mmCIF file of C-alpha atoms in Angstrom:
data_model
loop_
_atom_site.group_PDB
_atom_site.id
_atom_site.type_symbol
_atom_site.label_atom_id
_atom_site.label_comp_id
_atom_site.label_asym_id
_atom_site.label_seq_id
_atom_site.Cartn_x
_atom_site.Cartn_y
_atom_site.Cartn_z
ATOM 1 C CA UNK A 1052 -39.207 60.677 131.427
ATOM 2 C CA UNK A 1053 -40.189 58.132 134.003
ATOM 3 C CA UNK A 1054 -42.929 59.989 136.101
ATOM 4 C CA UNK A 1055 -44.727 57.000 137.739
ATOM 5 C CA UNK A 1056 -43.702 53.269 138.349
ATOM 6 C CA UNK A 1057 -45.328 51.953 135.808
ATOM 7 C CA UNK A 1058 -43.431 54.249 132.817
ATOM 8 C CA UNK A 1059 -40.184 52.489 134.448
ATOM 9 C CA UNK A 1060 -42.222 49.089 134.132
ATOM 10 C CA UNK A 1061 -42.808 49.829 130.960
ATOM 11 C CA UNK A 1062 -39.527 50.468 129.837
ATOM 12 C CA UNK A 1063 -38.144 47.685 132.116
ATOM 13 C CA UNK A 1064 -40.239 45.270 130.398
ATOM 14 C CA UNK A 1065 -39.095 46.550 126.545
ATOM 15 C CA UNK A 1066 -42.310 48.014 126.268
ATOM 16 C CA UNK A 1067 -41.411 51.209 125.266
ATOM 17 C CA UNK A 1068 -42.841 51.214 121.897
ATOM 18 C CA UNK A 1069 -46.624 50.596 123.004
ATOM 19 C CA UNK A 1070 -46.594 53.796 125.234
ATOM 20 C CA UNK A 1071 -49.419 55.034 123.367
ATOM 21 C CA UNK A 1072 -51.426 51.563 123.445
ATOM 22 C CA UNK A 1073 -54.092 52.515 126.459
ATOM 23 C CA UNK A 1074 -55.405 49.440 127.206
ATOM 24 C CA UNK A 1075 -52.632 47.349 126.872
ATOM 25 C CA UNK A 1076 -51.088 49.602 129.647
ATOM 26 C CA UNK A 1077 -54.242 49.138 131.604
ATOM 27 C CA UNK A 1078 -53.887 45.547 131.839
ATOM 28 C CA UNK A 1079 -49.779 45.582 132.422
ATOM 29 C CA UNK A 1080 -50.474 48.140 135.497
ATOM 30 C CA UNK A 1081 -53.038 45.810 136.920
ATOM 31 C CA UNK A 1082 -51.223 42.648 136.635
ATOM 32 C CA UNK A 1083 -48.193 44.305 137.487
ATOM 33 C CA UNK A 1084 -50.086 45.910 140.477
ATOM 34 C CA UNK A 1085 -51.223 41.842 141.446
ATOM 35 C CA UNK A 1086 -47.586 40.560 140.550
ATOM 36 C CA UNK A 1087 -45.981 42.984 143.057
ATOM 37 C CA UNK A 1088 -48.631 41.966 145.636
ATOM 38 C CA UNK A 1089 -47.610 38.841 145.498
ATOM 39 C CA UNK A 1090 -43.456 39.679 145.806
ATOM 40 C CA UNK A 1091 -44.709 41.214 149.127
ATOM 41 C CA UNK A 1092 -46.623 38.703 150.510
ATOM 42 C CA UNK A 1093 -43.743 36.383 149.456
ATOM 43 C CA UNK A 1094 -41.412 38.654 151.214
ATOM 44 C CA UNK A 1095 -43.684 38.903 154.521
ATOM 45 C CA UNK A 1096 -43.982 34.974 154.595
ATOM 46 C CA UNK A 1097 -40.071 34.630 154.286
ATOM 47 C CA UNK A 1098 -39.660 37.233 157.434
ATOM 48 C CA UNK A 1099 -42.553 35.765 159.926
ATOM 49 C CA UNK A 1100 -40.902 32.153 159.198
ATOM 50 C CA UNK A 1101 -37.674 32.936 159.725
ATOM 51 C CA UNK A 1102 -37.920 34.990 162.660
ATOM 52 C CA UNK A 1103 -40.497 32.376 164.026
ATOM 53 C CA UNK A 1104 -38.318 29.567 163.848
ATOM 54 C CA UNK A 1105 -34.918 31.064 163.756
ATOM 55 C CA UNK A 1106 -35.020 33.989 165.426
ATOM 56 C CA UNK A 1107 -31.660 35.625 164.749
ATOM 57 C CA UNK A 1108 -29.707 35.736 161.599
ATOM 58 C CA UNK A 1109 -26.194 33.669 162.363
ATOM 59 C CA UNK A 1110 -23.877 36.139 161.225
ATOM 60 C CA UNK A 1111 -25.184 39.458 162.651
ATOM 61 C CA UNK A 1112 -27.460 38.685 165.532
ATOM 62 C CA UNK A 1113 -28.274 42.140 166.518
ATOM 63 C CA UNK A 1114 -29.151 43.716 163.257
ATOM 64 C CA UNK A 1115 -32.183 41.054 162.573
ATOM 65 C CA UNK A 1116 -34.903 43.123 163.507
ATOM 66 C CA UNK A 1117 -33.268 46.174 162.160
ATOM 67 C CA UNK A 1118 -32.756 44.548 158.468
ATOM 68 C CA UNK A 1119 -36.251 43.281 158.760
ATOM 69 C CA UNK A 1120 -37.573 46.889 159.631
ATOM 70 C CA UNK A 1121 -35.116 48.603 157.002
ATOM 71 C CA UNK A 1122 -36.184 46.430 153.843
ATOM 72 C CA UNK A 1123 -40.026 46.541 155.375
ATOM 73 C CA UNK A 1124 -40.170 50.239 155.294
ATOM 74 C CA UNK A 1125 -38.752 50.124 151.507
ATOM 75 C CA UNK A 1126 -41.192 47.527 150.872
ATOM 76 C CA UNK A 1127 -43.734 50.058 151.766
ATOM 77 C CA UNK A 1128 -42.072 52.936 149.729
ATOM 78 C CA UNK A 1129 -42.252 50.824 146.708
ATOM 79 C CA UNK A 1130 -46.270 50.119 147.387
ATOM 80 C CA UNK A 1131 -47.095 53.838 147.615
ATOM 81 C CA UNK A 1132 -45.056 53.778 144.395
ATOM 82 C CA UNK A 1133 -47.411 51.458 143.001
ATOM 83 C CA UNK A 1134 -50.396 53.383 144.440
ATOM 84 C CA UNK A 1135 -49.049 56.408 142.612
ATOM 85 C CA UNK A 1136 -48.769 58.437 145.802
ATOM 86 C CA UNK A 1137 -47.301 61.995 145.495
ATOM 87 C CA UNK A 1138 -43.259 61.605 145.893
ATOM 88 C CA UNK A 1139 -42.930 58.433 146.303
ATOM 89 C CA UNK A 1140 -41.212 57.010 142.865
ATOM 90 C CA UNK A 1141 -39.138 60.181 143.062
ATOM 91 C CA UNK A 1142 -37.764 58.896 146.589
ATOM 92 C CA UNK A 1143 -36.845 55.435 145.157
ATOM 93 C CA UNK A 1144 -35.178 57.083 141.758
ATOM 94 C CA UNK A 1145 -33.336 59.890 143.603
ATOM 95 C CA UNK A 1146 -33.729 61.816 140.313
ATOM 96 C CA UNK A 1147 -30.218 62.691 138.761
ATOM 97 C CA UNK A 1148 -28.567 61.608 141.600
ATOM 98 C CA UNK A 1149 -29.011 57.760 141.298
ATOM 99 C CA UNK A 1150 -25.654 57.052 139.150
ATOM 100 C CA UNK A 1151 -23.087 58.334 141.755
ATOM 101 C CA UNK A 1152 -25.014 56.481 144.629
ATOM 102 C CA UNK A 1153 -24.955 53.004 142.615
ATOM 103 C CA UNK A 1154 -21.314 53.454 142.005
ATOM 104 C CA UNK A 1155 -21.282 54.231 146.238
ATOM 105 C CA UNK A 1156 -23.029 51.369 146.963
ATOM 106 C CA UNK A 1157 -20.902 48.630 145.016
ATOM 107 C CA UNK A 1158 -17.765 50.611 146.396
ATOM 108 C CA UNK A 1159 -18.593 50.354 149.611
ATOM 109 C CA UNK A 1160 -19.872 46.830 149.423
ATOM 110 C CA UNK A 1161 -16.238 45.941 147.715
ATOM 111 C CA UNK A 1162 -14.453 47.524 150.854
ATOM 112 C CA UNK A 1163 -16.651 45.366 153.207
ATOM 113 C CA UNK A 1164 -15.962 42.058 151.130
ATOM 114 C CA UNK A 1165 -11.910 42.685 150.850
ATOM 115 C CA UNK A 1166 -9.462 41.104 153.753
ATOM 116 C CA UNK A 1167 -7.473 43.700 154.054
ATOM 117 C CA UNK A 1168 -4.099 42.818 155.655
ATOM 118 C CA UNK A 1169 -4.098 43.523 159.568
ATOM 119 C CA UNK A 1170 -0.846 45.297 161.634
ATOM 120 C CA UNK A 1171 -0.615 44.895 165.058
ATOM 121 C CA UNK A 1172 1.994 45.976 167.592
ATOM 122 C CA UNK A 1173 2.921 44.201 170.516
ATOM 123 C CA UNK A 1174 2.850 39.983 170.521
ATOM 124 C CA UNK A 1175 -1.162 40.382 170.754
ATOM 125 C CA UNK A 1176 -3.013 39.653 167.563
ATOM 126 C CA UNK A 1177 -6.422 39.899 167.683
ATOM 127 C CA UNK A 1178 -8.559 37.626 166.227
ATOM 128 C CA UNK A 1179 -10.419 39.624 163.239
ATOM 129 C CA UNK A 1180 -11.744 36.719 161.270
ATOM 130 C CA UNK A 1181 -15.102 36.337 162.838
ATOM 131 C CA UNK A 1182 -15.717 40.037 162.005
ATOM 132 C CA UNK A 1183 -14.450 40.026 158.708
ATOM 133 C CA UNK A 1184 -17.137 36.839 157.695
ATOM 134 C CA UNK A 1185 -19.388 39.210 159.233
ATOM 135 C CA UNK A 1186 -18.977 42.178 156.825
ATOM 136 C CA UNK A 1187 -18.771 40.075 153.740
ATOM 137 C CA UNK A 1188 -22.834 40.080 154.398
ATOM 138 C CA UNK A 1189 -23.869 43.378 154.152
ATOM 139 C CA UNK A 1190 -20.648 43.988 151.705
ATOM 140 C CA UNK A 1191 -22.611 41.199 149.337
ATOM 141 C CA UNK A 1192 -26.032 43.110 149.861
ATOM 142 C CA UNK A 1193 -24.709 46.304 148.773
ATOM 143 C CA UNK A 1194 -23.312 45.291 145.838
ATOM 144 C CA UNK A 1195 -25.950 43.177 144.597
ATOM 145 C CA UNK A 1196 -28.216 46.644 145.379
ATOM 146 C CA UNK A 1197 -25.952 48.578 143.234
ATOM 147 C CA UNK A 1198 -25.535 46.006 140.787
ATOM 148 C CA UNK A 1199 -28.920 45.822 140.158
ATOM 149 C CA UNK A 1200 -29.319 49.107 139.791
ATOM 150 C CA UNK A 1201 -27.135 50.169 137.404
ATOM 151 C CA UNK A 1202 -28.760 47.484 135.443
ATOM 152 C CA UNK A 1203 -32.419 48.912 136.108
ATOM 153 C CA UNK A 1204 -31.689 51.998 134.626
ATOM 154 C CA UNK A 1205 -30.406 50.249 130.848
ATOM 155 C CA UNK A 1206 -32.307 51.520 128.088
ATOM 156 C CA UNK A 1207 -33.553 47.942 127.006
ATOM 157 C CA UNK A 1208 -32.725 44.060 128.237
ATOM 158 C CA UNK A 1209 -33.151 44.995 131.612
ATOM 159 C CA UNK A 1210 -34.477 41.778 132.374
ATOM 160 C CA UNK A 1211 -32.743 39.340 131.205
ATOM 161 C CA UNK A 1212 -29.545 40.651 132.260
ATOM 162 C CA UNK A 1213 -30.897 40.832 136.024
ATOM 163 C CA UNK A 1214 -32.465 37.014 135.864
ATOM 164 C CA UNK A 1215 -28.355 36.688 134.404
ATOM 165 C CA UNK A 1216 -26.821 38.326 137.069
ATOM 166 C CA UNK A 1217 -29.020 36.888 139.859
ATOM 167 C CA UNK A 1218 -27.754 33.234 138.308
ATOM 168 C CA UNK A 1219 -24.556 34.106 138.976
ATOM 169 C CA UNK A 1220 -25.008 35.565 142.505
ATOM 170 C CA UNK A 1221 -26.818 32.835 143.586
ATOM 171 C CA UNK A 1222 -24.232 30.454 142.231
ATOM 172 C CA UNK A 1223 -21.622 31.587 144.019
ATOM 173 C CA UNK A 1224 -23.281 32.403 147.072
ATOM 174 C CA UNK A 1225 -24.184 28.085 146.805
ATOM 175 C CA UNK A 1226 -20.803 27.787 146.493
ATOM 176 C CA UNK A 1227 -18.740 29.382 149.019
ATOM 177 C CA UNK A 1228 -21.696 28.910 151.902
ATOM 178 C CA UNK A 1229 -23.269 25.760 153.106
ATOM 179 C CA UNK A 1230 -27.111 25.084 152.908
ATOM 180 C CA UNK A 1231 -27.018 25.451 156.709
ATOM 181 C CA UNK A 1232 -25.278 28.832 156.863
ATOM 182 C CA UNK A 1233 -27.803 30.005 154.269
ATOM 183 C CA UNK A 1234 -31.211 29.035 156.136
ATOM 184 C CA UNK A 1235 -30.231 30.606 159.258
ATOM 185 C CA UNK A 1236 -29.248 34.069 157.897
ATOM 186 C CA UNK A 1237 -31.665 36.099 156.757
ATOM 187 C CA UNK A 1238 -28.796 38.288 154.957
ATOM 188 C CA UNK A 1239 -28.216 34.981 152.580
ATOM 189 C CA UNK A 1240 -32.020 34.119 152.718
ATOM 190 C CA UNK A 1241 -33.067 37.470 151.783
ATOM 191 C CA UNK A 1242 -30.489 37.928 148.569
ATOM 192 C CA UNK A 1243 -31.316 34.245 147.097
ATOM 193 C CA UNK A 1244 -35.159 35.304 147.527
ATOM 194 C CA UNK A 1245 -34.207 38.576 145.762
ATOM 195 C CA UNK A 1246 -32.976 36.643 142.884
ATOM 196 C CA UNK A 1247 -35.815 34.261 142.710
ATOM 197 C CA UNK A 1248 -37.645 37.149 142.344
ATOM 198 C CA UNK A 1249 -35.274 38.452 138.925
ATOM 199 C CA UNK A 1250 -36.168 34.372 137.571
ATOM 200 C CA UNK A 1251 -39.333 34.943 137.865
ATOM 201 C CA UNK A 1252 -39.625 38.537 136.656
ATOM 202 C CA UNK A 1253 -37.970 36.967 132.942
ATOM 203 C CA UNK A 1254 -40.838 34.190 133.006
ATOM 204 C CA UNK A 1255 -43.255 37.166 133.257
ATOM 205 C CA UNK A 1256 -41.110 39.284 130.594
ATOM 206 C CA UNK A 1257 -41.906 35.936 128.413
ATOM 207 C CA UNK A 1258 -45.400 35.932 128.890
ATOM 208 C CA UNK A 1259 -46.224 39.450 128.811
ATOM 209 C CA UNK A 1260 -44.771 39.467 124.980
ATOM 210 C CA UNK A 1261 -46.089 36.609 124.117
ATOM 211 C CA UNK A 1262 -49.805 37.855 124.940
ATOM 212 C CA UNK A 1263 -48.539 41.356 123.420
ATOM 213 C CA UNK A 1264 -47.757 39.438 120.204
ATOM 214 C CA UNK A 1265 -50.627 37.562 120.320
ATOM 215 C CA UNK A 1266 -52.858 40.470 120.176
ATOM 216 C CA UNK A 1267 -50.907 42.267 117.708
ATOM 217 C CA UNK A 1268 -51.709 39.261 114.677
#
């Protein structure tokens, strides 16, 4: 059972087997601890610039400050996770109920993504196109949440199958939107940084056994 963080670390990082090796779990809390501080700080840097020189996302204008306040206020969640205060992990994990609310999220984020066909009556047609590349945005995010996930919660290879998928989100995300479109919304911005993040978390999965193997000779 994952009672803290760092038991979902553990198992998130294959680590599952050295449960009972104390030290060794003293050292992967702290660096993890350090390794998460810098995520945030990377996080808070992103923010401050964009908004600073930026100042609106292109694609949803008014929800800027509300995206930045919505994934700040997780951010925070996640750092009392870290510090191990009372109810915190169990917020993030939603206990039994996590499964159905992945599946929710990538639903929803499919419906947001699809052009569905319009009907109109009357020779007026309105002009839905702008709002549809608008939805695709959020539709992306929530699927990329769910996705992730679902893959969080594996039983081993978590890693590596997130620095995977992340490839392959930020390949097509390259693809279908132009560098230009990318730097000036913080929706796109946000995601790629996400899965810079997931590259970086497999170059730490590498190290970490590689000084766990070490040890163990």
């Amino acid at each position: 059972m994952q009672r803290t963080i760092y038991d979902f670390l553990y198992r998130k990082y294959d680590f599952s087997m050295q449960m009972g090796n104390i030290p060794f779990r003293s050292r992967f809390a702290a660096g993890m601890k350090a390794y998460w501080g810098l995520k945030l700080l990377a996080v808070t840097v992103y923010f401050a610039l964009f908004l600073n020189f930026v100042g609106e996302d292109k694609y949803l204008p008014k929800d800027t400050y509300w995206f930045v306040g919505s994934v700040l206020a997780a951010l925070i969640l996640v750092t009392l996770s870290y510090l191990n205060v009372f109810g915190a992990w169990f917020a993030i994990t939603l206990s039994k109920h996590r499964k159905w609310i992945d599946t929710v999220l990538i639903i929803s984020g499919l419906l947001l993504c699809i052009h569905f066909p319009v009907y109109s009556f009357g020779e007026t047609v309105p002009d839905l196109s702008t709002l549809r590349d608008t939805l695709i945005l959020p539709g992306i995010l929530l699927i990329i949440i769910g996705l992730y996930r679902k893959i969080h919660y594996r039983s081993s290879r978590v890693v590596p199958l997130s620095a995977l998928a992340s490839l392959l989100v930020t390949t097509g995300i390259l693809m279908k939107y132009p560098l230009h479109s990318i730097t000036h919304s913080i929706y796109l911005g946000f995601i790629l940084l996400i899965n810079a993040g997931f590259i970086a978390d497999l170059l730490l999965f590498y190290y970490w056994h590689s000084k766990s193997e070490t040890r163990n000779r």
